[in-house]
Amino acid sequence: KDRIKSFRISPDAFVQLALQVAMVKCFGRCKSVYESASTRRYQNGRTETLRSVSAESHRFAANMLSPACDAQTRSDSLRQAAAKHIARMKECMAAKGVERHLCGLFSIYRRFGQELGIFAEPDIFGDVGWRTLCHNTLSTTSNPDPHGVVLSGFGPAVEEGFGICYTTTGSGITITLTSRSAYKDAMMQFGEDIE
């Protein structure tokens, strides 16, 4: 964490961007990434969904994997992608995210739709964009307390996905990866790609 901060890069953004480079190596492209963002500053606040894949992160991953890309371009794209990630995190933490709100509306429809006179699923929830976004190939969270539990984890959100919990300390980054048994080899390769 200290070394990453010495480059004036957020450790969380750094890890998220490393995960995206590994994802492109593993899957051949960026897929949906879920990262939890705390909304605890609000009464009864829990989390919002931060979507860490952006045009900037996509460009960074492409630059990192291109042998023709020079170091300055890679560095510049890292800084741009990290800045975008931090801006999104701040929006989510300030309750300016929309995904939890939409998930709440979907839950209300599923539980009470008929009572409310809604007999067909609202179009947004059947949209290919929504379904793609909610197919969390990487389900991620950071463990912010380096003095607490360092090794923690959770299962993947989708069959072919990975659950990823990471803790940054002054001297290192601990990442716990999980997958379904059928995807163990892909998970092991993904871990190597992160390194």
GROMACS .gro file of C-alpha atoms in nm:
model
  195
    1LYS     CA    1   0.000   0.000   0.000
    2ASP     CA    2   0.275   0.244   0.092
    3ARG     CA    3   0.461   0.188  -0.235
    4ILE     CA    4   0.142   0.226  -0.440
    5LYS     CA    5   0.058   0.546  -0.252
    6SER     CA    6   0.410   0.677  -0.322
    7PHE     CA    7   0.309   0.673  -0.691
    8ARG     CA    8   0.004   0.883  -0.591
    9ILE     CA    9  -0.234   0.603  -0.692
   10SER     CA   10  -0.519   0.472  -0.477
   11PRO     CA   11  -0.438   0.117  -0.362
   12ASP     CA   12  -0.800   0.014  -0.423
   13ALA     CA   13  -0.794   0.151  -0.778
   14PHE     CA   14  -0.456  -0.015  -0.835
   15VAL     CA   15  -0.588  -0.357  -0.733
   16GLN     CA   16  -0.909  -0.315  -0.934
   17LEU     CA   17  -0.706  -0.224  -1.244
   18ALA     CA   18  -0.473  -0.521  -1.192
   19LEU     CA   19  -0.782  -0.744  -1.172
   20GLN     CA   20  -0.907  -0.604  -1.502
   21VAL     CA   21  -0.576  -0.671  -1.678
   22ALA     CA   22  -0.587  -1.028  -1.544
   23MET     CA   23  -0.951  -1.058  -1.655
   24VAL     CA   24  -0.864  -0.962  -2.013
   25LYS     CA   25  -0.580  -1.217  -2.008
   26CYS     CA   26  -0.811  -1.485  -1.867
   27PHE     CA   27  -1.133  -1.420  -2.061
   28GLY     CA   28  -1.005  -1.228  -2.362
   29ARG     CA   29  -1.214  -0.923  -2.274
   30CYS     CA   30  -1.352  -0.713  -1.989
   31LYS     CA   31  -1.663  -0.852  -1.825
   32SER     CA   32  -1.881  -0.715  -1.548
   33VAL     CA   33  -1.706  -0.640  -1.218
   34TYR     CA   34  -1.891  -0.577  -0.893
   35GLU     CA   35  -1.717  -0.389  -0.612
   36SER     CA   36  -1.900  -0.296  -0.295
   37ALA     CA   37  -1.886   0.070  -0.192
   38SER     CA   38  -1.976   0.167   0.162
   39THR     CA   39  -2.270   0.400   0.228
   40ARG     CA   40  -2.238   0.368   0.607
   41ARG     CA   41  -2.226   0.744   0.655
   42TYR     CA   42  -2.605   0.735   0.604
   43GLN     CA   43  -2.845   0.603   0.864
   44ASN     CA   44  -2.907   0.235   0.785
   45GLY     CA   45  -2.666   0.268   0.492
   46ARG     CA   46  -2.490  -0.047   0.377
   47THR     CA   47  -2.340  -0.062   0.028
   48GLU     CA   48  -2.379   0.061  -0.327
   49THR     CA   49  -2.251  -0.121  -0.632
   50LEU     CA   50  -1.943   0.029  -0.789
   51ARG     CA   51  -1.885  -0.082  -1.147
   52SER     CA   52  -1.511  -0.054  -1.192
   53VAL     CA   53  -1.496  -0.126  -1.567
   54SER     CA   54  -1.484   0.202  -1.758
   55ALA     CA   55  -1.358   0.328  -2.092
   56GLU     CA   56  -1.046   0.441  -1.904
   57SER     CA   57  -0.985   0.104  -1.740
   58HIS     CA   58  -1.047  -0.074  -2.068
   59ARG     CA   59  -0.786   0.150  -2.235
   60PHE     CA   60  -0.540   0.085  -1.951
   61ALA     CA   61  -0.577  -0.295  -1.980
   62ALA     CA   62  -0.528  -0.277  -2.357
   63ASN     CA   63  -0.217  -0.062  -2.311
   64MET     CA   64  -0.070  -0.297  -2.050
   65LEU     CA   65  -0.119  -0.597  -2.276
   66SER     CA   66   0.012  -0.430  -2.592
   67PRO     CA   67   0.381  -0.497  -2.651
   68ALA     CA   68   0.390  -0.186  -2.872
   69CYS     CA   69   0.275   0.047  -2.593
   70ASP     CA   70   0.541   0.264  -2.430
   71ALA     CA   71   0.587   0.314  -2.054
   72GLN     CA   72   0.465   0.676  -2.052
   73THR     CA   73   0.138   0.585  -2.225
   74ARG     CA   74   0.086   0.300  -1.980
   75SER     CA   75   0.156   0.530  -1.685
   76ASP     CA   76  -0.077   0.800  -1.818
   77SER     CA   77  -0.357   0.551  -1.880
   78LEU     CA   78  -0.308   0.404  -1.530
   79ARG     CA   79  -0.351   0.748  -1.375
   80GLN     CA   80  -0.659   0.826  -1.587
   81ALA     CA   81  -0.821   0.491  -1.506
   82ALA     CA   82  -0.740   0.526  -1.134
   83ALA     CA   83  -0.886   0.879  -1.127
   84LYS     CA   84  -1.206   0.751  -1.291
   85HIS     CA   85  -1.228   0.470  -1.036
   86ILE     CA   86  -1.190   0.710  -0.742
   87ALA     CA   87  -1.450   0.948  -0.889
   88ARG     CA   88  -1.698   0.659  -0.918
   89MET     CA   89  -1.621   0.543  -0.565
   90LYS     CA   90  -1.687   0.892  -0.429
   91GLU     CA   91  -2.018   0.909  -0.617
   92CYS     CA   92  -2.127   0.574  -0.477
   93MET     CA   93  -2.025   0.666  -0.123
   94ALA     CA   94  -2.219   0.994  -0.157
   95ALA     CA   95  -2.535   0.795  -0.245
   96LYS     CA   96  -2.520   0.895  -0.612
   97GLY     CA   97  -2.520   0.537  -0.736
   98VAL     CA   98  -2.834   0.389  -0.889
   99GLU     CA   99  -2.789   0.015  -0.887
  100ARG     CA  100  -2.909  -0.060  -0.534
  101HIS     CA  101  -3.214   0.158  -0.599
  102LEU     CA  102  -3.293  -0.040  -0.913
  103CYS     CA  103  -3.234  -0.370  -0.733
  104GLY     CA  104  -3.477  -0.253  -0.463
  105LEU     CA  105  -3.740  -0.175  -0.725
  106PHE     CA  106  -3.687  -0.516  -0.881
  107SER     CA  107  -3.731  -0.684  -0.541
  108ILE     CA  108  -4.051  -0.490  -0.482
  109TYR     CA  109  -4.180  -0.600  -0.824
  110ARG     CA  110  -4.097  -0.965  -0.752
  111ARG     CA  111  -4.253  -0.962  -0.405
  112PHE     CA  112  -4.546  -0.727  -0.450
  113GLY     CA  113  -4.587  -0.673  -0.824
  114GLN     CA  114  -4.925  -0.838  -0.858
  115GLU     CA  115  -5.058  -0.661  -0.548
  116LEU     CA  116  -4.943  -0.334  -0.706
  117GLY     CA  117  -5.104  -0.419  -1.039
  118ILE     CA  118  -4.774  -0.488  -1.219
  119PHE     CA  119  -4.819  -0.819  -1.400
  120ALA     CA  120  -4.527  -0.809  -1.643
  121GLU     CA  121  -4.163  -0.763  -1.559
  122PRO     CA  122  -4.061  -0.402  -1.625
  123ASP     CA  123  -3.865  -0.380  -1.950
  124ILE     CA  124  -3.544  -0.255  -1.788
  125PHE     CA  125  -3.499  -0.581  -1.596
  126GLY     CA  126  -3.523  -0.790  -1.912
  127ASP     CA  127  -3.288  -0.565  -2.106
  128VAL     CA  128  -2.967  -0.732  -2.227
  129GLY     CA  129  -2.764  -0.440  -2.090
  130TRP     CA  130  -2.908  -0.482  -1.740
  131ARG     CA  131  -2.863  -0.858  -1.744
  132THR     CA  132  -2.504  -0.826  -1.870
  133LEU     CA  133  -2.423  -0.566  -1.605
  134CYS     CA  134  -2.567  -0.784  -1.327
  135HIS     CA  135  -2.376  -1.096  -1.440
  136ASN     CA  136  -2.088  -1.036  -1.198
  137THR     CA  137  -1.796  -1.232  -1.342
  138LEU     CA  138  -1.574  -1.074  -1.078
  139SER     CA  139  -1.739  -1.012  -0.742
  140THR     CA  140  -1.491  -0.809  -0.539
  141THR     CA  141  -1.449  -0.633  -0.209
  142SER     CA  142  -1.163  -0.497  -0.007
  143ASN     CA  143  -1.100  -0.569   0.356
  144PRO     CA  144  -1.003  -0.227   0.490
  145ASP     CA  145  -0.869  -0.334   0.828
  146PRO     CA  146  -0.514  -0.472   0.801
  147HIS     CA  147  -0.517  -0.539   1.177
  148GLY     CA  148  -0.827  -0.758   1.162
  149VAL     CA  149  -0.901  -1.058   0.945
  150VAL     CA  150  -0.656  -1.063   0.655
  151LEU     CA  151  -0.765  -1.389   0.495
  152SER     CA  152  -1.136  -1.376   0.423
  153GLY     CA  153  -1.345  -1.459   0.124
  154PHE     CA  154  -1.676  -1.547  -0.032
  155GLY     CA  155  -1.796  -1.752  -0.326
  156PRO     CA  156  -1.837  -1.630  -0.682
  157ALA     CA  157  -2.164  -1.467  -0.782
  158VAL     CA  158  -2.195  -1.655  -1.114
  159GLU     CA  159  -2.104  -2.006  -1.224
  160GLU     CA  160  -1.791  -1.916  -1.424
  161GLY     CA  161  -1.689  -1.621  -1.209
  162PHE     CA  162  -1.453  -1.553  -0.921
  163GLY     CA  163  -1.505  -1.420  -0.569
  164ILE     CA  164  -1.221  -1.183  -0.480
  165CYS     CA  165  -1.143  -1.034  -0.139
  166TYR     CA  166  -0.828  -0.829  -0.098
  167THR     CA  167  -0.646  -0.657   0.185
  168THR     CA  168  -0.374  -0.399   0.131
  169THR     CA  169  -0.118  -0.352   0.404
  170GLY     CA  170   0.197  -0.143   0.418
  171SER     CA  171   0.408  -0.434   0.296
  172GLY     CA  172   0.179  -0.629   0.067
  173ILE     CA  173  -0.152  -0.717  -0.083
  174THR     CA  174  -0.334  -1.034   0.019
  175ILE     CA  175  -0.590  -1.160  -0.231
  176THR     CA  176  -0.828  -1.447  -0.167
  177LEU     CA  177  -0.973  -1.601  -0.484
  178THR     CA  178  -1.262  -1.846  -0.496
  179SER     CA  179  -1.436  -2.026  -0.780
  180ARG     CA  180  -1.662  -2.320  -0.841
  181SER     CA  181  -1.467  -2.648  -0.857
  182ALA     CA  182  -1.516  -2.676  -1.233
  183TYR     CA  183  -1.329  -2.344  -1.279
  184LYS     CA  184  -1.036  -2.417  -1.046
  185ASP     CA  185  -0.778  -2.420  -1.329
  186ALA     CA  186  -0.907  -2.088  -1.469
  187MET     CA  187  -0.894  -1.940  -1.118
  188MET     CA  188  -0.535  -2.055  -1.071
  189GLN     CA  189  -0.438  -1.899  -1.406
  190PHE     CA  190  -0.623  -1.581  -1.309
  191GLY     CA  191  -0.418  -1.567  -0.987
  192GLU     CA  192  -0.095  -1.598  -1.186
  193ASP     CA  193  -0.216  -1.325  -1.422
  194ILE     CA  194  -0.279  -1.090  -1.127
  195GLU     CA  195   0.079  -1.137  -1.013
   0.00000   0.00000   0.00000
